[in-house]
Tab-separated table of C-alpha atoms in Angstrom:
chain	number	residue	atom	x	y	z
A	3	UNK	CA	-12.106	-63.418	7.687
A	4	UNK	CA	-8.975	-63.608	5.629
A	5	UNK	CA	-7.084	-60.274	5.956
A	6	UNK	CA	-4.270	-59.647	3.519
A	7	UNK	CA	-0.726	-59.138	4.629
A	8	UNK	CA	0.498	-55.723	3.450
A	9	UNK	CA	4.148	-55.285	2.557
A	10	UNK	CA	6.071	-52.422	0.971
A	11	UNK	CA	8.590	-54.107	-1.301
A	12	UNK	CA	11.016	-53.330	-4.095
A	13	UNK	CA	10.847	-55.176	-7.380
A	14	UNK	CA	13.820	-54.984	-9.741
A	15	UNK	CA	13.094	-54.727	-13.475
A	16	UNK	CA	16.307	-54.763	-15.416
A	17	UNK	CA	18.217	-51.585	-14.481
A	18	UNK	CA	15.598	-49.925	-12.276
A	19	UNK	CA	13.604	-50.679	-9.181
A	20	UNK	CA	9.866	-50.313	-8.598
A	21	UNK	CA	8.456	-49.630	-5.171
A	22	UNK	CA	4.896	-50.662	-4.451
A	23	UNK	CA	2.595	-51.666	-1.636
A	24	UNK	CA	1.666	-55.296	-2.200
A	25	UNK	CA	-1.330	-56.845	-0.490
A	26	UNK	CA	-0.519	-60.520	-0.459
A	27	UNK	CA	-3.265	-63.121	-0.202
A	28	UNK	CA	-2.898	-66.858	0.089
A	29	UNK	CA	-5.369	-67.620	-2.620
A	30	UNK	CA	-5.918	-64.529	-4.744
A	31	UNK	CA	-3.976	-62.213	-7.000
A	32	UNK	CA	-3.436	-58.487	-6.561
A	33	UNK	CA	-3.910	-55.959	-9.342
A	34	UNK	CA	-1.877	-52.810	-9.723
A	35	UNK	CA	-2.966	-50.282	-12.318
A	36	UNK	CA	-0.898	-47.356	-13.424
A	37	UNK	CA	-1.004	-44.883	-16.288
A	38	UNK	CA	1.236	-42.656	-18.344
A	39	UNK	CA	0.274	-39.748	-20.546
A	40	UNK	CA	-0.691	-42.012	-23.490
A	41	UNK	CA	-0.890	-45.530	-22.040
A	42	UNK	CA	-2.023	-47.373	-18.978
A	43	UNK	CA	-0.790	-50.727	-17.774
A	44	UNK	CA	-2.712	-53.398	-15.901
A	45	UNK	CA	-0.270	-55.664	-14.106
A	46	UNK	CA	-1.471	-58.884	-12.531
A	47	UNK	CA	0.735	-60.283	-9.791
A	48	UNK	CA	0.478	-63.509	-7.851
A	49	UNK	CA	2.285	-64.560	-4.715
A	50	UNK	CA	1.716	-67.180	-2.064
A	51	UNK	CA	4.523	-66.130	0.246
A	52	UNK	CA	4.339	-63.154	2.607
A	53	UNK	CA	8.087	-62.649	2.801
A	54	UNK	CA	9.479	-59.547	1.112
A	55	UNK	CA	12.935	-61.052	1.200
A	56	UNK	CA	11.890	-63.847	-1.159
A	57	UNK	CA	9.668	-61.648	-3.274
A	58	UNK	CA	11.983	-61.343	-6.289
A	59	UNK	CA	12.026	-65.143	-6.537
A	60	UNK	CA	8.333	-65.854	-6.083
A	61	UNK	CA	6.568	-62.766	-7.362
A	62	UNK	CA	5.935	-63.010	-11.089
A	63	UNK	CA	3.771	-61.388	-13.686
A	64	UNK	CA	0.807	-63.544	-14.632
A	65	UNK	CA	-0.209	-61.106	-17.373
A	66	UNK	CA	0.576	-57.646	-18.624
A	67	UNK	CA	-2.121	-55.695	-20.473
A	68	UNK	CA	-0.998	-52.551	-22.276
A	69	UNK	CA	-3.537	-50.167	-23.798
A	70	UNK	CA	-1.859	-47.412	-25.807
A	71	UNK	CA	-2.415	-44.810	-28.485
A	72	UNK	CA	-5.701	-44.905	-30.306
A	73	UNK	CA	-7.039	-47.684	-28.156
A	74	UNK	CA	-7.616	-45.221	-25.318
A	75	UNK	CA	-11.184	-43.940	-25.037
A	76	UNK	CA	-10.939	-40.279	-26.155
A	77	UNK	CA	-14.589	-39.340	-25.751
A	78	UNK	CA	-16.698	-38.807	-22.686
A	79	UNK	CA	-17.512	-36.138	-20.126
A	80	UNK	CA	-14.748	-33.988	-18.579
A	81	UNK	CA	-13.197	-34.961	-15.282
A	82	UNK	CA	-14.624	-32.978	-12.384
A	83	UNK	CA	-11.980	-32.083	-9.810
A	84	UNK	CA	-13.277	-30.824	-6.487
A	85	UNK	CA	-10.930	-28.488	-4.590
A	86	UNK	CA	-10.802	-27.166	-1.075
A	87	UNK	CA	-8.147	-25.165	0.761
A	88	UNK	CA	-7.085	-24.977	4.388
A	89	UNK	CA	-5.167	-21.793	5.218
A	90	UNK	CA	-2.536	-22.662	7.766
A	91	UNK	CA	-0.964	-19.183	7.960
A	92	UNK	CA	-1.461	-15.849	6.225
A	93	UNK	CA	1.904	-14.119	5.997
A	94	UNK	CA	3.077	-10.638	5.253
A	95	UNK	CA	1.230	-8.341	2.846
A	96	UNK	CA	3.717	-6.062	1.095
A	97	UNK	CA	2.577	-2.779	-0.448
A	98	UNK	CA	5.804	-2.057	-2.328
A	99	UNK	CA	5.650	-5.294	-4.354
A	100	UNK	CA	1.864	-5.661	-4.060
A	101	UNK	CA	1.809	-9.321	-3.071
A	102	UNK	CA	1.004	-11.508	-0.083
A	103	UNK	CA	2.326	-14.785	1.284
A	104	UNK	CA	0.382	-17.692	2.731
A	105	UNK	CA	0.773	-21.347	3.693
A	106	UNK	CA	-2.019	-23.671	2.580
A	107	UNK	CA	-3.098	-27.293	2.371
A	108	UNK	CA	-4.409	-27.774	-1.173
A	109	UNK	CA	-6.750	-30.737	-1.521
A	110	UNK	CA	-8.020	-32.129	-4.819
A	111	UNK	CA	-10.456	-34.981	-5.287
A	112	UNK	CA	-11.560	-36.726	-8.473
A	113	UNK	CA	-12.752	-40.136	-9.623
A	114	UNK	CA	-10.650	-42.542	-11.658
A	115	UNK	CA	-12.623	-45.790	-12.189
A	116	UNK	CA	-9.476	-47.614	-13.231
A	117	UNK	CA	-8.231	-47.381	-9.629
A	118	UNK	CA	-11.363	-48.921	-8.113
A	119	UNK	CA	-10.788	-52.126	-6.182
A	120	UNK	CA	-12.734	-54.727	-4.253
A	121	UNK	CA	-10.031	-57.073	-2.997
A	122	UNK	CA	-9.030	-54.888	-0.052
A	123	UNK	CA	-11.651	-54.743	2.727
A	124	UNK	CA	-10.901	-51.196	3.957
A	125	UNK	CA	-12.721	-48.251	2.435
A	126	UNK	CA	-9.526	-46.443	1.452
A	127	UNK	CA	-5.837	-46.940	0.911
A	128	UNK	CA	-3.162	-44.439	1.929
A	129	UNK	CA	-0.320	-44.812	-0.553
A	130	UNK	CA	3.224	-43.603	-0.496
A	131	UNK	CA	3.682	-40.167	-2.192
A	132	UNK	CA	6.066	-41.766	-4.669
A	133	UNK	CA	3.022	-43.428	-6.264
A	134	UNK	CA	1.911	-39.997	-7.477
A	135	UNK	CA	4.220	-40.410	-10.440
A	136	UNK	CA	2.307	-43.534	-11.465
A	137	UNK	CA	-1.215	-42.120	-11.593
A	138	UNK	CA	-2.911	-39.305	-13.436
A	139	UNK	CA	-3.158	-35.933	-11.631
A	140	UNK	CA	-4.778	-32.617	-12.574
A	141	UNK	CA	-2.354	-30.034	-13.982
A	142	UNK	CA	-3.395	-27.314	-11.528
A	143	UNK	CA	-1.382	-24.111	-11.184
A	144	UNK	CA	-1.891	-20.718	-9.512
A	145	UNK	CA	-2.528	-18.042	-12.130
A	146	UNK	CA	-1.422	-15.074	-9.979
A	147	UNK	CA	1.529	-16.839	-8.367
A	148	UNK	CA	4.879	-15.081	-8.008
A	149	UNK	CA	6.670	-17.853	-6.173
A	150	UNK	CA	5.927	-21.180	-4.487
A	151	UNK	CA	7.692	-23.742	-2.321
A	152	UNK	CA	7.077	-27.380	-1.546
A	153	UNK	CA	7.733	-28.718	1.964
A	154	UNK	CA	9.965	-31.740	2.431
A	155	UNK	CA	10.697	-31.700	6.170
A	156	UNK	CA	10.792	-34.308	7.469
A	157	UNK	CA	9.293	-36.033	4.426
A	158	UNK	CA	7.332	-34.817	1.420
A	159	UNK	CA	4.215	-33.138	2.759
A	160	UNK	CA	1.894	-34.965	0.380
A	161	UNK	CA	-1.070	-37.257	0.871
A	162	UNK	CA	-2.446	-39.771	-1.635
A	163	UNK	CA	-5.564	-41.723	-0.730
A	164	UNK	CA	-7.555	-44.028	-3.011
A	165	UNK	CA	-11.100	-45.165	-2.219
A	166	UNK	CA	-12.862	-48.352	-3.249
A	167	UNK	CA	-15.041	-46.591	-5.824
A	168	UNK	CA	-11.997	-45.074	-7.542
A	169	UNK	CA	-12.091	-41.656	-5.862
A	170	UNK	CA	-8.653	-40.149	-5.395
A	171	UNK	CA	-7.744	-37.614	-2.699
A	172	UNK	CA	-4.539	-35.679	-3.282
A	173	UNK	CA	-3.391	-33.183	-0.635
A	174	UNK	CA	-0.226	-31.110	-0.653
A	175	UNK	CA	1.232	-28.392	1.551
A	176	UNK	CA	2.429	-25.247	-0.244
A	177	UNK	CA	3.857	-21.847	0.609
A	178	UNK	CA	2.707	-19.342	-1.997
A	179	UNK	CA	3.545	-15.771	-2.861
A	180	UNK	CA	0.615	-14.355	-4.835
A	181	UNK	CA	0.184	-10.990	-6.490
A	182	UNK	CA	-2.445	-8.639	-5.102
A	183	UNK	CA	-3.025	-5.360	-6.994
A	184	UNK	CA	-3.872	-2.700	-4.409
A	185	UNK	CA	-5.674	0.618	-4.524
A	186	UNK	CA	-3.865	2.850	-2.018
A	187	UNK	CA	-5.884	6.053	-2.404
A	188	UNK	CA	-7.224	5.654	1.151
A	189	UNK	CA	-3.980	4.388	2.688
A	190	UNK	CA	-3.684	3.753	5.638
A	191	UNK	CA	-7.471	3.569	6.087
A	192	UNK	CA	-7.959	1.267	3.127
A	193	UNK	CA	-9.462	-2.157	2.554
A	194	UNK	CA	-7.957	-4.542	0.025
A	195	UNK	CA	-9.266	-7.533	-1.908
A	196	UNK	CA	-6.671	-10.197	-2.698
A	197	UNK	CA	-7.462	-13.163	-4.923
A	198	UNK	CA	-6.152	-16.679	-5.406
A	199	UNK	CA	-6.803	-18.229	-8.815
A	200	UNK	CA	-6.503	-21.967	-9.500
A	201	UNK	CA	-6.339	-22.836	-13.187
A	202	UNK	CA	-5.666	-25.791	-15.454
A	203	UNK	CA	-2.576	-25.408	-17.613
A	204	UNK	CA	-2.981	-27.980	-20.369
A	205	UNK	CA	-6.504	-29.407	-20.235
A	206	UNK	CA	-9.371	-27.401	-21.688
A	207	UNK	CA	-12.862	-27.497	-20.249
A	208	UNK	CA	-13.672	-30.364	-22.602
A	209	UNK	CA	-11.337	-32.545	-20.523
A	210	UNK	CA	-11.134	-31.019	-17.051
A	211	UNK	CA	-13.328	-28.823	-14.821
A	212	UNK	CA	-12.398	-27.431	-11.405
A	213	UNK	CA	-15.102	-26.751	-8.844
A	214	UNK	CA	-15.240	-25.844	-5.178
A	215	UNK	CA	-16.270	-28.298	-2.503
A	216	UNK	CA	-19.889	-27.767	-1.516
A	217	UNK	CA	-19.209	-27.602	2.237
A	218	UNK	CA	-15.987	-26.254	3.752
A	219	UNK	CA	-14.360	-25.184	0.512
A	220	UNK	CA	-12.181	-22.674	2.377
A	221	UNK	CA	-11.069	-23.251	5.940
A	222	UNK	CA	-8.938	-20.981	8.099
A	223	UNK	CA	-6.888	-21.896	11.147
A	224	UNK	CA	-8.488	-20.773	14.391
A	225	UNK	CA	-5.408	-18.922	15.644
A	226	UNK	CA	-4.755	-17.084	12.359
A	227	UNK	CA	-3.802	-13.424	12.907
A	228	UNK	CA	-2.308	-10.769	10.649
A	229	UNK	CA	-0.063	-7.932	11.886
A	230	UNK	CA	-1.746	-5.054	10.039
A	231	UNK	CA	-4.952	-6.480	8.583
A	232	UNK	CA	-8.118	-8.173	9.711
A	233	UNK	CA	-9.216	-11.061	7.503
A	234	UNK	CA	-12.979	-10.836	7.203
A	235	UNK	CA	-15.100	-13.934	7.542
A	236	UNK	CA	-16.734	-13.367	4.169
A	237	UNK	CA	-14.840	-15.177	1.427
A	238	UNK	CA	-15.721	-14.773	-2.224
A	239	UNK	CA	-15.723	-18.173	-3.925
A	240	UNK	CA	-16.295	-18.044	-7.657
A	241	UNK	CA	-15.208	-19.010	-11.146
A	242	UNK	CA	-12.800	-17.209	-13.466
A	243	UNK	CA	-12.849	-19.199	-16.711
A	244	UNK	CA	-9.969	-18.122	-18.948
A	245	UNK	CA	-10.181	-17.765	-22.718
A	246	UNK	CA	-6.896	-18.068	-24.617
A	247	UNK	CA	-5.909	-18.704	-28.198
A	248	UNK	CA	-5.443	-22.372	-27.294
A	249	UNK	CA	-8.944	-22.791	-25.881
A	250	UNK	CA	-11.119	-22.257	-22.846
A	251	UNK	CA	-9.580	-23.363	-19.575
A	252	UNK	CA	-11.237	-23.963	-16.245
A	253	UNK	CA	-10.421	-21.580	-13.391
A	254	UNK	CA	-11.725	-21.083	-9.875
A	255	UNK	CA	-10.868	-18.267	-7.484
A	256	UNK	CA	-11.256	-17.164	-3.909
A	257	UNK	CA	-11.230	-13.537	-2.746
A	258	UNK	CA	-9.845	-12.507	0.625
A	259	UNK	CA	-11.275	-9.283	2.054
A	260	UNK	CA	-8.692	-7.493	4.180
A	261	UNK	CA	-9.251	-4.388	6.306
A	262	UNK	CA	-6.178	-2.482	7.451
A	263	UNK	CA	-5.729	-1.661	11.111
A	264	UNK	CA	-4.146	1.794	11.434
A	265	UNK	CA	-2.832	1.539	14.980
A	266	UNK	CA	0.756	1.364	13.740
A	267	UNK	CA	0.320	4.422	11.523
A	268	UNK	CA	-1.349	6.415	14.302
A	269	UNK	CA	1.634	5.831	16.564
A	270	UNK	CA	4.386	6.181	13.971
A	271	UNK	CA	3.028	8.876	11.626
A	272	UNK	CA	-0.141	10.701	12.615
A	273	UNK	CA	0.566	11.481	16.269
A	274	UNK	CA	4.226	12.568	15.736
A	275	UNK	CA	3.250	14.867	12.865
A	276	UNK	CA	0.358	16.271	14.916
A	277	UNK	CA	2.717	17.071	17.796
A	278	UNK	CA	5.184	18.671	15.395
A	279	UNK	CA	2.490	21.016	14.092
A	280	UNK	CA	1.462	21.955	17.642
A	281	UNK	CA	5.108	22.528	18.530
A	282	UNK	CA	5.420	25.047	15.690
A	283	UNK	CA	2.663	27.142	17.333
A	284	UNK	CA	4.827	27.681	20.436
A	285	UNK	CA	6.672	30.409	18.537
A	286	UNK	CA	3.520	32.566	18.665
A	287	UNK	CA	4.057	32.959	22.435
A	288	UNK	CA	7.782	33.681	22.194
A	289	UNK	CA	8.882	37.325	22.250
A	290	UNK	CA	9.308	38.703	18.754
A	291	UNK	CA	12.731	40.056	19.700
A	292	UNK	CA	13.994	36.482	20.290
A	293	UNK	CA	14.698	35.948	16.614
A	294	UNK	CA	17.180	33.025	17.061
A	295	UNK	CA	14.682	31.080	19.168
A	296	UNK	CA	11.725	31.559	16.842
A	297	UNK	CA	13.665	30.989	13.647
A	298	UNK	CA	15.389	27.901	15.071
A	299	UNK	CA	12.065	26.445	16.217
A	300	UNK	CA	10.456	27.095	12.847
A	301	UNK	CA	13.271	25.548	10.826
A	302	UNK	CA	13.435	22.533	13.142
A	303	UNK	CA	9.725	21.782	12.759
A	304	UNK	CA	9.905	22.170	8.982
A	305	UNK	CA	12.840	19.767	8.731
A	306	UNK	CA	11.138	17.312	11.091
A	307	UNK	CA	7.985	17.277	8.985
A	308	UNK	CA	10.028	16.792	5.821
A	309	UNK	CA	11.757	13.777	7.367
A	310	UNK	CA	8.473	12.275	8.548
A	311	UNK	CA	6.909	12.781	5.138
A	312	UNK	CA	9.819	11.018	3.448
A	313	UNK	CA	9.615	8.148	5.931
A	314	UNK	CA	5.912	7.636	5.265
A	315	UNK	CA	6.583	7.213	1.549
A	316	UNK	CA	9.559	4.874	1.966
A	317	UNK	CA	7.402	1.774	2.532
A	318	UNK	CA	4.950	2.538	-0.275
A	319	UNK	CA	5.150	2.058	-4.033
A	320	UNK	CA	5.700	5.040	-6.309
A	321	UNK	CA	2.131	5.473	-7.515
A	322	UNK	CA	0.878	8.396	-9.571
A	323	UNK	CA	-2.208	9.208	-7.481
A	324	UNK	CA	-2.422	10.988	-4.122
A	325	UNK	CA	-2.878	8.891	-0.995
A	326	UNK	CA	-4.586	9.859	2.238
A	327	UNK	CA	-1.289	9.888	4.119
A	328	UNK	CA	0.183	12.213	1.458
A	329	UNK	CA	-2.573	14.776	2.042
A	330	UNK	CA	-2.037	14.641	5.805
A	331	UNK	CA	1.719	15.087	5.567
A	332	UNK	CA	1.418	17.856	2.986
A	333	UNK	CA	-1.033	19.874	5.104
A	334	UNK	CA	1.071	19.409	8.244
A	335	UNK	CA	4.138	20.602	6.366
A	336	UNK	CA	2.142	23.575	5.102
A	337	UNK	CA	1.119	24.540	8.645
A	338	UNK	CA	4.641	24.422	10.083
A	339	UNK	CA	5.966	26.355	7.089
A	340	UNK	CA	3.204	28.948	7.519
A	341	UNK	CA	4.193	29.311	11.188
A	342	UNK	CA	7.737	30.109	10.078
A	343	UNK	CA	6.476	32.647	7.555
A	344	UNK	CA	4.274	34.197	10.236
A	345	UNK	CA	7.344	35.178	12.235
A	346	UNK	CA	8.890	36.626	9.095
A	347	UNK	CA	5.812	38.869	8.767
A	348	UNK	CA	5.932	39.804	12.467
A	349	UNK	CA	9.609	40.686	12.291
A	350	UNK	CA	9.064	42.730	9.153
A	351	UNK	CA	6.216	44.758	10.661
A	352	UNK	CA	8.002	45.332	13.965
A	353	UNK	CA	10.953	46.938	12.127
A	354	UNK	CA	8.965	49.247	9.917
A	355	UNK	CA	9.376	52.249	12.279
A	356	UNK	CA	12.990	52.428	11.125
A	357	UNK	CA	11.871	52.526	7.527
A	358	UNK	CA	9.273	55.101	8.475
A	359	UNK	CA	11.863	57.538	9.864
A	360	UNK	CA	14.220	56.812	7.013
A	361	UNK	CA	11.539	57.837	4.519
A	362	UNK	CA	10.743	60.977	6.524
A	363	UNK	CA	14.385	61.960	6.473
A	364	UNK	CA	14.611	61.212	2.782
A	365	UNK	CA	11.478	63.219	2.043
A	366	UNK	CA	12.802	66.192	4.005
A	367	UNK	CA	16.020	66.058	2.034
A	368	UNK	CA	14.093	65.862	-1.231
A	369	UNK	CA	11.983	68.881	-0.260
A	370	UNK	CA	15.081	70.875	0.588
A	371	UNK	CA	16.703	70.014	-2.735
A	372	UNK	CA	13.524	70.834	-4.615
A	373	UNK	CA	13.219	74.216	-2.921
A	374	UNK	CA	16.816	75.017	-3.693
A	375	UNK	CA	16.450	73.867	-7.277
A	376	UNK	CA	13.369	76.017	-7.737
A	377	UNK	CA	15.259	79.103	-6.551
A	378	UNK	CA	18.176	78.386	-8.822
A	379	UNK	CA	15.872	77.757	-11.736
A	380	UNK	CA	14.090	81.068	-11.289
A	381	UNK	CA	17.355	83.002	-11.248
A	382	UNK	CA	18.657	81.147	-14.232
A	383	UNK	CA	15.448	81.629	-16.162
A	384	UNK	CA	15.874	85.395	-16.235
A	385	UNK	CA	19.199	85.129	-18.058
A	386	UNK	CA	18.157	82.716	-20.791
A	387	UNK	CA	16.003	83.289	-23.818
A	388	UNK	CA	12.253	83.109	-23.691
A	389	UNK	CA	12.141	79.796	-25.615
A	390	UNK	CA	14.469	77.909	-23.278
A	391	UNK	CA	12.858	79.027	-19.999
A	392	UNK	CA	9.660	76.960	-20.222
A	393	UNK	CA	11.663	73.884	-21.200
A	394	UNK	CA	13.922	74.176	-18.133
A	395	UNK	CA	11.019	74.807	-15.776
A	396	UNK	CA	9.153	71.854	-17.204
A	397	UNK	CA	12.123	69.530	-16.662
A	398	UNK	CA	12.495	70.572	-13.018
A	399	UNK	CA	8.774	70.223	-12.419
A	400	UNK	CA	8.707	66.698	-13.898
A	401	UNK	CA	11.668	65.635	-11.757
A	402	UNK	CA	10.060	66.957	-8.596
A	403	UNK	CA	6.737	65.329	-9.464
A	404	UNK	CA	8.400	61.938	-10.006
A	405	UNK	CA	10.227	62.087	-6.682
A	406	UNK	CA	7.107	63.102	-4.827
A	407	UNK	CA	5.099	60.310	-6.413
A	408	UNK	CA	7.757	57.770	-5.435
A	409	UNK	CA	7.696	58.876	-1.820
A	410	UNK	CA	3.923	58.880	-1.747
A	411	UNK	CA	3.853	55.287	-3.046
A	412	UNK	CA	6.333	54.239	-0.365
A	413	UNK	CA	4.188	55.951	2.245
A	414	UNK	CA	1.032	53.976	1.335
A	415	UNK	CA	2.242	51.092	3.522
A	416	UNK	CA	2.181	53.262	6.590
A	417	UNK	CA	-1.357	54.513	5.925
A	418	UNK	CA	-2.471	50.920	6.590
A	419	UNK	CA	-0.942	51.177	10.085
A	420	UNK	CA	-2.766	54.436	10.880
A	421	UNK	CA	0.380	56.454	10.197
A	422	UNK	CA	1.450	58.838	7.496
A	423	UNK	CA	4.742	60.345	6.505
A	424	UNK	CA	3.627	63.704	7.923
A	425	UNK	CA	5.431	66.154	10.188
A	426	UNK	CA	2.869	68.939	10.397
A	427	UNK	CA	2.328	70.020	13.963
A	428	UNK	CA	5.633	68.448	15.014
A	429	UNK	CA	8.306	70.981	15.841
A	430	UNK	CA	11.132	68.887	14.459
A	431	UNK	CA	9.502	68.353	11.025
A	432	UNK	CA	8.709	70.748	8.200
A	433	UNK	CA	5.106	71.375	7.214
A	434	UNK	CA	4.470	69.124	4.206
A	435	UNK	CA	1.091	67.790	2.877
A	436	UNK	CA	2.431	64.214	2.876
A	437	UNK	CA	2.784	64.259	6.682
A	438	UNK	CA	-0.601	65.811	7.374
A	439	UNK	CA	-2.111	62.658	8.986
A	440	UNK	CA	0.490	62.195	11.698
A	441	UNK	CA	-0.909	63.132	15.122
A	442	UNK	CA	0.731	66.198	16.632
A	443	UNK	CA	3.588	65.592	18.998
A	444	UNK	CA	4.067	61.920	18.049
A	445	UNK	CA	7.675	61.081	18.773
A	446	UNK	CA	10.014	58.247	17.939
A	447	UNK	CA	8.947	55.906	20.728
A	448	UNK	CA	5.244	56.427	20.079
A	449	UNK	CA	5.650	55.575	16.411
A	450	UNK	CA	7.753	52.541	17.240
A	451	UNK	CA	5.145	51.364	19.732
A	452	UNK	CA	2.462	51.543	17.031
A	453	UNK	CA	4.374	49.180	14.755
A	454	UNK	CA	5.245	46.812	17.606
A	455	UNK	CA	1.603	46.669	18.664
A	456	UNK	CA	0.598	45.806	15.130
A	457	UNK	CA	3.190	42.996	15.056
A	458	UNK	CA	1.898	41.697	18.382
A	459	UNK	CA	-1.636	41.674	16.997
A	460	UNK	CA	-0.411	39.393	14.199
A	461	UNK	CA	0.874	36.941	16.830
A	462	UNK	CA	-2.408	37.191	18.727
A	463	UNK	CA	-4.477	36.456	15.656
A	464	UNK	CA	-2.194	33.563	14.682
A	465	UNK	CA	-2.689	31.938	18.105
A	466	UNK	CA	-6.368	31.502	17.279
A	467	UNK	CA	-6.356	31.124	13.492
A	468	UNK	CA	-3.777	28.345	13.252
A	469	UNK	CA	-5.369	25.934	15.785
A	470	UNK	CA	-8.885	26.576	14.456
A	471	UNK	CA	-7.791	26.009	10.866
A	472	UNK	CA	-5.995	22.792	11.760
A	473	UNK	CA	-9.018	21.602	13.737
A	474	UNK	CA	-11.298	22.201	10.754
A	475	UNK	CA	-8.894	20.309	8.521
A	476	UNK	CA	-8.910	17.336	10.936
A	477	UNK	CA	-12.701	17.226	10.973
A	478	UNK	CA	-12.888	17.215	7.177
A	479	UNK	CA	-10.006	14.759	6.793
A	480	UNK	CA	-11.228	12.095	9.190
A	481	UNK	CA	-14.854	12.516	8.121
A	482	UNK	CA	-13.900	12.008	4.472
A	483	UNK	CA	-11.511	9.081	4.758
A	484	UNK	CA	-12.717	7.264	7.852
A	485	UNK	CA	-16.476	7.570	7.338
A	486	UNK	CA	-17.557	8.501	3.831
A	487	UNK	CA	-14.971	6.690	1.735
A	488	UNK	CA	-14.898	3.768	4.154
A	489	UNK	CA	-18.622	3.241	3.643
A	490	UNK	CA	-18.181	3.398	-0.118
A	491	UNK	CA	-15.489	0.729	0.026
A	492	UNK	CA	-17.634	-1.532	2.167
A	493	UNK	CA	-20.483	-1.165	-0.314
A	494	UNK	CA	-18.227	-2.283	-3.182
A	495	UNK	CA	-16.992	-5.399	-1.370
């Protein structure tokens, strides 16, 4: 069998060179067909020497056929381009910019009968990538692309293969940054769906149609791993035909289903905030007289939660809706702030015995002044006319009534503690109806002990109420976001 000698040679045409792979036979010619946007050229070469060095002298055109303009066949079915993708790596998924990065091998296959050949015995020819400029290629682009890079190390990462029947295989390696709109309501327990859309830019569906390969349309590297997500095996292959003012253009898409792994957020956000809330409860066991310790602990936990809440939002976009992590941080901040306010209430109650005795002293002074004023008013009333006496008595009575009402209103607080501003039965206090409820013989230390016991009861109740409330919140929170909403998201995918 006569096998051709294959040489890659340069042919000079005037001021430029042409590189081509020439299959040189002893007794036959070799055809090279190329095409531009409006014309295609059929060049017939002949050579009987296998030396590339002597090629410019012996290689000559036997004929040149040029078909241009209206001579091209403009009717016929559209070209079907079959696509498949191999995902080499799936890079970072960024929530702030809502995009993802991946490295792929994009393969396109179509049939061009003008490139069919019979002279070469092999089933296919692997051509140099520079020949891509000499043949027709689909004008594919990525509709949701933000940025892309070709790879040229160590050479152009492109493959061009032509088969005997005219089928053309074109493969290229790309690094793409594609947009991925995200719904972060369930963050960080969310699942996202990111798409890749492949579309024709200039050819309508009357000229060009993209379709997925029947078997193995989307392949993933075996060792592919993502830092925060799990790429599910289900891939949504479909069509996304686009309708514009310029016509209807072919479009195919693939959907990647990603489920977030929240291990990072458990370690960096949830567990530290949980420990901060528990730390704020330590103040319930600290003596109420240790005001610097309890206030310092409360302020520290509040500031810590504020810092953690700000840190959780730093890596997220400024969206208008509430996320799951926002609810968690807000409730944790509410609990530590409530623990600080609880000590404020305890401190206020424990010091009310001082206010109690201050009001008793004030009431005694008011009673003394009222008694003295009544005596003076009676003596003065005898020396004034009959018309002025009732007016003066009425004024004194109104003043006394207002003072008594004010003291009674201030004393309502102490009725809630089982105390009253009463001194009846106590030798050191005057007999007044306002003090009627005070037990006989109750001294300063007994009254103080009553208020301190009430303040201690607040601490005791808080030791049980705060943990139980936070436990109930955790049950509702994790049940809602990890179970109920997670099932709803899975049903939508």
